[in-house]
Short mmCIF file of C-alpha atoms (C1' of nucleotides) in Angstrom, two decimals:
data_model
loop_
_atom_site.label_atom_id
_atom_site.label_comp_id
_atom_site.label_asym_id
_atom_site.label_seq_id
_atom_site.Cartn_x
_atom_site.Cartn_y
_atom_site.Cartn_z
CA UNK A 50 -10.47 15.76 2.69
CA UNK A 51 -12.30 12.44 2.38
CA UNK A 52 -11.19 9.45 0.34
CA UNK A 53 -14.30 9.86 -1.78
CA UNK A 54 -13.40 13.42 -2.68
CA UNK A 55 -9.82 12.55 -3.52
CA UNK A 56 -10.97 9.77 -5.82
CA UNK A 57 -13.41 12.07 -7.61
CA UNK A 58 -10.92 14.89 -7.95
CA UNK A 59 -8.45 12.55 -9.59
CA UNK A 60 -11.01 11.34 -12.07
CA UNK A 61 -11.69 7.97 -10.50
CA UNK A 62 -15.15 6.47 -10.22
CA UNK A 63 -16.86 5.95 -6.90
CA UNK A 64 -17.98 2.37 -7.30
CA UNK A 65 -19.83 0.47 -4.56
CA UNK A 66 -16.89 -1.90 -4.28
CA UNK A 67 -14.47 0.94 -3.68
CA UNK A 68 -16.76 2.55 -1.14
CA UNK A 69 -17.03 -0.70 0.78
CA UNK A 70 -13.25 -1.17 0.81
CA UNK A 71 -12.76 2.39 2.00
CA UNK A 72 -15.39 1.93 4.71
CA UNK A 73 -13.77 -1.30 5.90
CA UNK A 74 -10.38 0.40 6.01
CA UNK A 75 -11.79 3.22 8.09
CA UNK A 76 -13.61 0.89 10.46
CA UNK A 77 -10.58 -1.30 11.01
CA UNK A 78 -9.08 -0.73 14.43
CA UNK A 79 -5.71 -1.97 13.29
CA UNK A 80 -3.74 -2.66 10.13
CA UNK A 81 -5.83 -4.92 7.94
CA UNK A 82 -4.85 -7.40 5.23
CA UNK A 83 -6.25 -7.67 1.71
CA UNK A 84 -7.79 -11.02 2.62
CA UNK A 85 -9.57 -9.53 5.63
CA UNK A 86 -10.85 -6.64 3.54
CA UNK A 87 -12.07 -9.10 0.96
CA UNK A 88 -13.96 -11.13 3.57
CA UNK A 89 -15.77 -8.03 4.80
CA UNK A 90 -16.54 -6.94 1.26
CA UNK A 91 -17.76 -10.39 0.33
CA UNK A 92 -20.08 -10.62 3.34
CA UNK A 93 -21.86 -7.52 2.12
CA UNK A 94 -21.69 -8.23 -1.60
CA UNK A 95 -21.50 -11.84 -2.70
CA UNK A 96 -19.93 -11.22 -6.08
CA UNK A 97 -17.04 -9.25 -4.61
CA UNK A 98 -13.67 -10.23 -5.94
CA UNK A 99 -10.26 -10.14 -4.34
CA UNK A 100 -8.73 -8.68 -7.51
CA UNK A 101 -10.90 -5.64 -6.99
CA UNK A 102 -9.66 -5.33 -3.44
CA UNK A 103 -6.04 -5.41 -4.61
CA UNK A 104 -6.76 -2.96 -7.42
CA UNK A 105 -8.53 -0.61 -5.03
CA UNK A 106 -5.69 -0.80 -2.52
CA UNK A 107 -3.16 -0.07 -5.28
CA UNK A 108 -5.18 2.97 -6.30
CA UNK A 109 -5.57 4.26 -2.74
CA UNK A 110 -1.86 3.77 -2.22
CA UNK A 111 -1.02 5.83 -5.29
CA UNK A 112 -3.30 8.59 -4.02
CA UNK A 113 -1.57 8.42 -0.62
CA UNK A 114 -4.86 7.54 1.02
CA UNK A 115 -3.57 4.31 2.49
CA UNK A 116 -0.16 3.11 3.57
CA UNK A 117 1.30 -0.34 3.73
CA UNK A 118 2.98 -1.99 6.68
CA UNK A 119 5.00 -5.17 6.66
CA UNK A 120 4.96 -7.13 9.90
CA UNK A 121 6.99 -9.96 8.40
CA UNK A 122 3.98 -12.23 8.05
CA UNK A 123 4.48 -12.91 4.36
CA UNK A 124 1.72 -10.47 3.52
CA UNK A 125 1.26 -6.75 3.69
CA UNK A 126 -1.24 -4.87 5.86
CA UNK A 127 -3.03 -1.66 5.05
CA UNK A 128 -4.00 1.39 7.00
CA UNK A 129 -5.80 4.66 6.28
CA UNK A 130 -3.09 7.30 5.93
CA UNK A 131 -5.01 10.06 7.70
CA UNK A 132 -5.33 7.97 10.82
CA UNK A 133 -1.73 8.87 11.49
CA UNK A 134 1.45 6.93 11.85
CA UNK A 135 2.03 3.95 14.01
CA UNK A 136 5.06 2.12 15.14
CA UNK A 137 4.87 -1.37 16.48
CA UNK A 138 6.81 -3.75 18.61
CA UNK A 139 5.97 -7.26 17.47
CA UNK A 140 6.76 -10.04 19.92
CA UNK A 141 8.40 -12.97 18.20
CA UNK A 142 7.19 -15.39 20.89
CA UNK A 143 3.52 -14.59 21.44
CA UNK A 144 2.79 -12.39 18.44
CA UNK A 145 1.58 -9.51 20.57
CA UNK A 146 1.76 -6.08 18.93
CA UNK A 147 2.64 -3.16 21.17
CA UNK A 148 2.01 0.35 19.90
CA UNK A 149 4.99 2.59 20.10
CA UNK A 150 4.87 6.30 20.64
CA UNK A 151 6.17 8.52 17.90
CA UNK A 152 8.60 10.27 20.23
CA UNK A 153 10.49 7.04 20.87
CA UNK A 154 11.75 7.11 17.29
CA UNK A 155 12.37 10.82 17.07
CA UNK A 156 16.02 10.63 18.21
CA UNK A 157 16.76 7.89 15.68
CA UNK A 158 15.22 9.88 12.84
CA UNK A 159 17.26 12.93 13.80
CA UNK A 160 20.48 10.92 14.04
CA UNK A 161 19.99 9.36 10.62
CA UNK A 162 19.37 12.74 9.04
CA UNK A 163 22.35 14.39 10.71
CA UNK A 164 24.92 11.63 10.36
CA UNK A 165 23.85 9.99 7.11
CA UNK A 166 21.78 12.66 5.36
CA UNK A 167 19.12 9.99 5.16
CA UNK A 168 15.47 10.96 5.41
CA UNK A 169 14.06 7.87 7.09
CA UNK A 170 10.46 6.93 6.56
CA UNK A 171 9.55 5.50 9.93
CA UNK A 172 5.82 5.38 9.34
CA UNK A 173 4.45 1.99 10.27
CA UNK A 174 7.80 0.66 11.31
CA UNK A 175 7.61 -2.78 12.89
CA UNK A 176 10.37 -3.88 15.22
CA UNK A 177 10.50 -7.52 16.20
CA UNK A 178 11.79 -8.79 19.49
CA UNK A 179 10.53 -10.23 22.74
CA UNK A 180 7.93 -8.62 24.99
CA UNK A 181 8.39 -8.29 28.75
CA UNK A 182 6.01 -11.17 29.57
CA UNK A 183 7.69 -13.59 27.23
CA UNK A 184 11.06 -12.56 28.60
CA UNK A 185 9.82 -13.37 32.11
CA UNK A 186 8.48 -16.75 30.99
CA UNK A 187 11.77 -17.63 29.37
CA UNK A 188 13.66 -16.76 32.52
CA UNK A 189 11.29 -18.87 34.62
CA UNK A 190 11.47 -21.90 32.35
CA UNK B 134 33.25 -22.59 15.28
CA UNK B 135 32.66 -23.32 11.62
CA UNK B 136 29.32 -24.10 10.02
CA UNK B 137 30.65 -27.54 9.12
CA UNK B 138 31.44 -28.35 12.72
CA UNK B 139 28.06 -27.14 13.95
CA UNK B 140 26.29 -29.30 11.39
CA UNK B 141 28.29 -32.36 12.37
CA UNK B 142 27.86 -31.79 16.08
CA UNK B 143 24.12 -31.62 15.65
CA UNK B 144 24.03 -34.84 13.73
CA UNK B 145 23.53 -33.38 10.27
CA UNK B 146 25.30 -34.64 7.19
CA UNK B 147 27.88 -32.63 5.34
CA UNK B 148 26.59 -33.05 1.80
CA UNK B 149 28.26 -31.39 -1.18
CA UNK B 150 25.13 -29.29 -1.74
CA UNK B 151 25.21 -27.99 1.81
CA UNK B 152 28.90 -27.20 1.57
CA UNK B 153 28.34 -25.24 -1.62
CA UNK B 154 25.49 -23.27 -0.09
CA UNK B 155 27.58 -22.50 2.98
CA UNK B 156 30.50 -21.45 0.80
CA UNK B 157 28.29 -19.16 -1.29
CA UNK B 158 26.87 -17.61 1.86
CA UNK B 159 30.35 -16.93 3.18
CA UNK B 160 31.57 -15.51 -0.11
CA UNK B 161 28.60 -13.19 -0.50
CA UNK B 162 29.58 -9.61 0.19
CA UNK B 163 26.01 -8.72 1.08
CA UNK B 164 22.70 -10.34 2.01
CA UNK B 165 21.91 -12.94 -0.61
CA UNK B 166 18.59 -14.39 -1.75
CA UNK B 167 17.67 -18.06 -2.13
CA UNK B 168 17.44 -17.58 -5.88
CA UNK B 169 20.96 -16.13 -6.03
CA UNK B 170 22.30 -18.95 -3.91
CA UNK B 171 20.59 -21.44 -6.20
CA UNK B 172 22.15 -19.87 -9.31
CA UNK B 173 25.62 -20.16 -7.82
CA UNK B 174 25.00 -23.71 -6.72
CA UNK B 175 23.57 -24.64 -10.11
CA UNK B 176 26.54 -23.21 -11.98
CA UNK B 177 28.80 -25.57 -10.08
CA UNK B 178 26.50 -28.55 -9.98
CA UNK B 179 23.92 -28.89 -12.74
CA UNK B 180 21.47 -31.08 -10.85
CA UNK B 181 21.22 -28.66 -7.98
CA UNK B 182 17.72 -27.97 -6.84
CA UNK B 183 16.18 -24.92 -5.28
CA UNK B 184 14.30 -27.05 -2.74
CA UNK B 185 17.65 -28.11 -1.37
CA UNK B 186 18.70 -24.50 -1.06
CA UNK B 187 15.57 -23.67 0.92
CA UNK B 188 15.95 -26.76 3.07
CA UNK B 189 19.58 -25.95 3.76
CA UNK B 190 18.75 -22.36 4.64
CA UNK B 191 16.00 -23.53 7.00
CA UNK B 192 18.48 -25.84 8.71
CA UNK B 193 21.19 -23.19 9.00
CA UNK B 194 18.60 -20.81 10.40
CA UNK B 195 17.58 -23.29 13.08
CA UNK B 196 21.21 -23.74 14.03
CA UNK B 197 21.61 -19.96 14.22
CA UNK B 198 24.27 -20.08 11.53
CA UNK B 199 22.42 -17.73 9.22
CA UNK B 200 19.94 -14.93 9.79
CA UNK B 201 17.21 -13.57 7.59
CA UNK B 202 16.66 -9.98 6.56
CA UNK B 203 13.59 -8.52 4.92
CA UNK B 204 14.25 -5.53 2.70
CA UNK B 205 10.64 -5.35 1.61
CA UNK B 206 11.37 -6.84 -1.79
CA UNK B 207 8.85 -9.64 -1.50
CA UNK B 208 11.60 -12.10 -0.73
CA UNK B 209 13.91 -12.72 2.16
CA UNK B 210 17.69 -12.39 2.13
CA UNK B 211 20.19 -14.43 4.07
CA UNK B 212 23.42 -13.69 5.82
CA UNK B 213 26.02 -15.65 7.77
CA UNK B 214 25.34 -14.97 11.43
CA UNK B 215 28.97 -14.85 12.48
CA UNK B 216 29.69 -12.05 10.04
CA UNK B 217 27.98 -9.82 12.56
CA UNK B 218 24.95 -7.64 12.48
CA UNK B 219 24.11 -5.08 9.90
CA UNK B 220 21.62 -2.33 9.74
CA UNK B 221 20.67 -0.78 6.47
CA UNK B 222 19.19 2.37 5.13
CA UNK B 223 17.43 1.50 1.89
CA UNK B 224 16.73 4.41 -0.47
CA UNK B 225 13.24 4.21 -1.85
CA UNK B 226 14.23 6.24 -4.93
CA UNK B 227 17.49 4.73 -6.17
CA UNK B 228 17.57 1.46 -4.21
CA UNK B 229 20.96 2.24 -2.70
CA UNK B 230 21.72 0.44 0.56
CA UNK B 231 23.71 2.34 3.15
CA UNK B 232 25.28 0.43 6.01
CA UNK B 233 24.44 1.78 9.38
CA UNK B 234 26.67 1.63 12.41
CA UNK B 235 25.50 -0.36 15.36
CA UNK B 236 25.84 2.58 17.72
CA UNK B 237 23.20 4.55 15.83
CA UNK B 238 20.56 2.11 17.07
CA UNK B 239 21.88 1.69 20.57
CA UNK B 240 19.81 4.52 22.09
CA UNK B 241 16.63 3.16 20.50
CA UNK B 242 17.28 -0.33 21.83
CA UNK B 243 17.87 1.06 25.30
CA UNK B 244 14.72 3.18 25.20
CA UNK B 245 12.56 0.24 24.11
CA UNK B 246 13.92 -1.90 26.92
CA UNK B 247 13.49 0.75 29.58
CA UNK B 248 10.12 2.17 28.58
CA UNK B 249 8.41 -0.89 27.14
CA UNK B 250 10.31 -3.81 28.63
CA UNK B 251 10.74 -4.92 25.04
CA UNK B 252 13.91 -6.68 23.98
CA UNK B 253 14.17 -5.49 20.39
CA UNK B 254 15.94 -7.61 17.83
CA UNK B 255 17.54 -4.99 15.66
CA UNK B 256 19.79 -7.34 13.76
CA UNK B 257 19.48 -6.77 10.05
CA UNK B 258 17.01 -3.98 10.47
CA UNK B 259 16.22 -2.23 7.22
CA UNK B 260 14.91 1.31 7.32
CA UNK B 261 13.49 2.75 4.13
CA UNK B 262 13.61 6.40 3.20
CA UNK B 263 15.42 8.73 0.88
CA UNK B 264 19.20 9.09 0.59
CA UNK B 265 20.95 12.46 0.54
CA UNK B 266 21.57 12.38 -3.23
CA UNK B 267 17.98 11.62 -4.10
CA UNK B 268 16.85 14.32 -1.72
CA UNK B 269 19.06 16.80 -3.56
CA UNK B 270 17.74 15.67 -6.95
CA UNK B 271 14.18 16.07 -5.80
CA UNK B 272 14.86 19.59 -4.61
CA UNK B 273 16.52 20.50 -7.91
CA UNK B 274 13.67 19.11 -10.05
"C1'" DT C 22 23.30 -50.68 6.31
"C1'" DT C 23 20.01 -47.20 6.92
"C1'" DA C 24 18.24 -42.86 8.37
"C1'" DA C 25 19.05 -38.53 6.36
"C1'" DA C 26 19.14 -35.89 2.37
"C1'" DT C 27 18.25 -35.08 -2.44
"C1'" DG C 28 15.76 -34.21 -7.01
"C1'" DC C 29 11.68 -33.72 -9.08
"C1'" DA C 30 7.13 -32.31 -9.70
"C1'" DA C 31 3.31 -30.65 -7.87
"C1'" DA C 32 1.14 -27.66 -4.65
"C1'" DC C 33 1.14 -23.70 -1.76
"C1'" DG C 34 -0.33 -18.67 -0.42
"C1'" DC C 35 -0.36 -14.10 -1.83
"C1'" DT C 36 -0.66 -11.10 -5.65
"C1'" DT C 37 -1.13 -9.73 -10.54
"C1'" DT C 38 -2.99 -9.89 -15.17
"C1'" DG C 39 -5.75 -10.58 -19.69
"C1'" DC C 40 -10.03 -10.16 -21.32
"C1'" DA C 41 -14.92 -9.99 -22.01
"C1'" DA C 42 -18.90 -8.00 -19.69
"C1'" DT C 43 -20.64 -4.31 -16.93
"C1'" DT C 44 -21.32 0.35 -15.26
"C1'" DG C 45 -20.58 5.27 -13.38
"C1'" DA C 46 -20.45 9.74 -15.00
"C1'" DT D 279 -22.40 6.91 -24.76
"C1'" DC D 280 -17.94 4.87 -23.69
"C1'" DA D 281 -13.75 4.74 -21.06
"C1'" DA D 282 -13.19 3.07 -16.50
"C1'" DT D 283 -14.04 -0.72 -13.69
"C1'" DT D 284 -15.33 -5.25 -12.56
"C1'" DG D 285 -15.51 -10.50 -12.23
"C1'" DC D 286 -13.50 -14.42 -13.50
"C1'" DA D 287 -10.00 -17.52 -14.50
"C1'" DA D 288 -5.48 -18.18 -15.22
"C1'" DA D 289 -0.85 -17.13 -14.38
"C1'" DG D 290 2.96 -15.21 -11.69
"C1'" DC D 291 6.16 -15.37 -7.92
"C1'" DG D 292 8.68 -17.08 -3.99
"C1'" DT D 293 8.36 -20.93 -1.09
"C1'" DT D 294 6.99 -25.60 0.69
"C1'" DT D 295 5.90 -30.49 0.42
"C1'" DG D 296 5.21 -35.62 -0.87
"C1'" DC D 297 7.59 -39.21 -2.46
"C1'" DA D 298 10.76 -42.28 -4.72
"C1'" DT D 299 15.75 -42.41 -5.19
"C1'" DT D 300 20.32 -41.61 -3.63
"C1'" DT D 301 23.97 -41.12 -0.26
"C1'" DA D 302 26.92 -39.82 4.02
"C1'" DA D 303 28.32 -41.88 7.88
#
DNA sequence: TTAAATGCAAACGCTTTGCAATTGA
DNA sequence: TCAATTGCAAAGCGTTTGCATTTAA
């Protein structure tokens, strides 16, 4: 089911601004920030406003059409929910983001449920640390 | 080695404000925010300033005396490094924070190192999800 | 004595909000 | 038509910064 349909079915209007935000979210090849969405929107429609971007994101979040991810940058990034879940390894030295397979977190999720009765939401988890290259550099230096 | 010693050895002054912040950090039974530290400091010394709290925290961070943790609240929380590492399960429904044993994350850390060459920093990791009680409630409702 | 540290106020970056004007259905 | 949505400007929040004053060593 498309974002457009979900909006309509929940009684929300399909405004040009919303359609542009949704399009930008779908075209993004990675998690995208509100500011980046706003820039894209603004380049296509001069009177675009960042408030509208935030309000649209809030709406899409409520409808479970987008999810948030926090990479510890002091801002949140957004991602189309239907694109599936991602896990990331963020290198503290060079900033590189490594995608992590879902299976790598499966054992953890199972452990938490069994031992703590806790249903962990590991969608868009970001783990910080140091990537192999930066570890090599450090050792060399 | 105490925080006071580390400060001295690195050529930093032991001001009353710093000592109060350090004391509050040590007395805190959980991760504490800058605002909370400021309130404690202010109650003991009226002219205390939140800039000083932030500057002290920045310094202690650089000296590896405190570590930061992000619970996704829009602010960062601080913790005395020597008190050891904590992992937390944060319930998205009731806000409860469950402490997680170190061993629960050991397999994940090993996997990330072996498969991705990534040295994950899992100190103060916060995993959001739903606790057992809230899961029960949801099922009942 | 003097560089380091503080207090204050102002600015910062990201996000939210009040309100009048606009617009999709 | 008219409630939902927007644009704008202003405010909110946590955090940082410039600068004159104070202070630990």
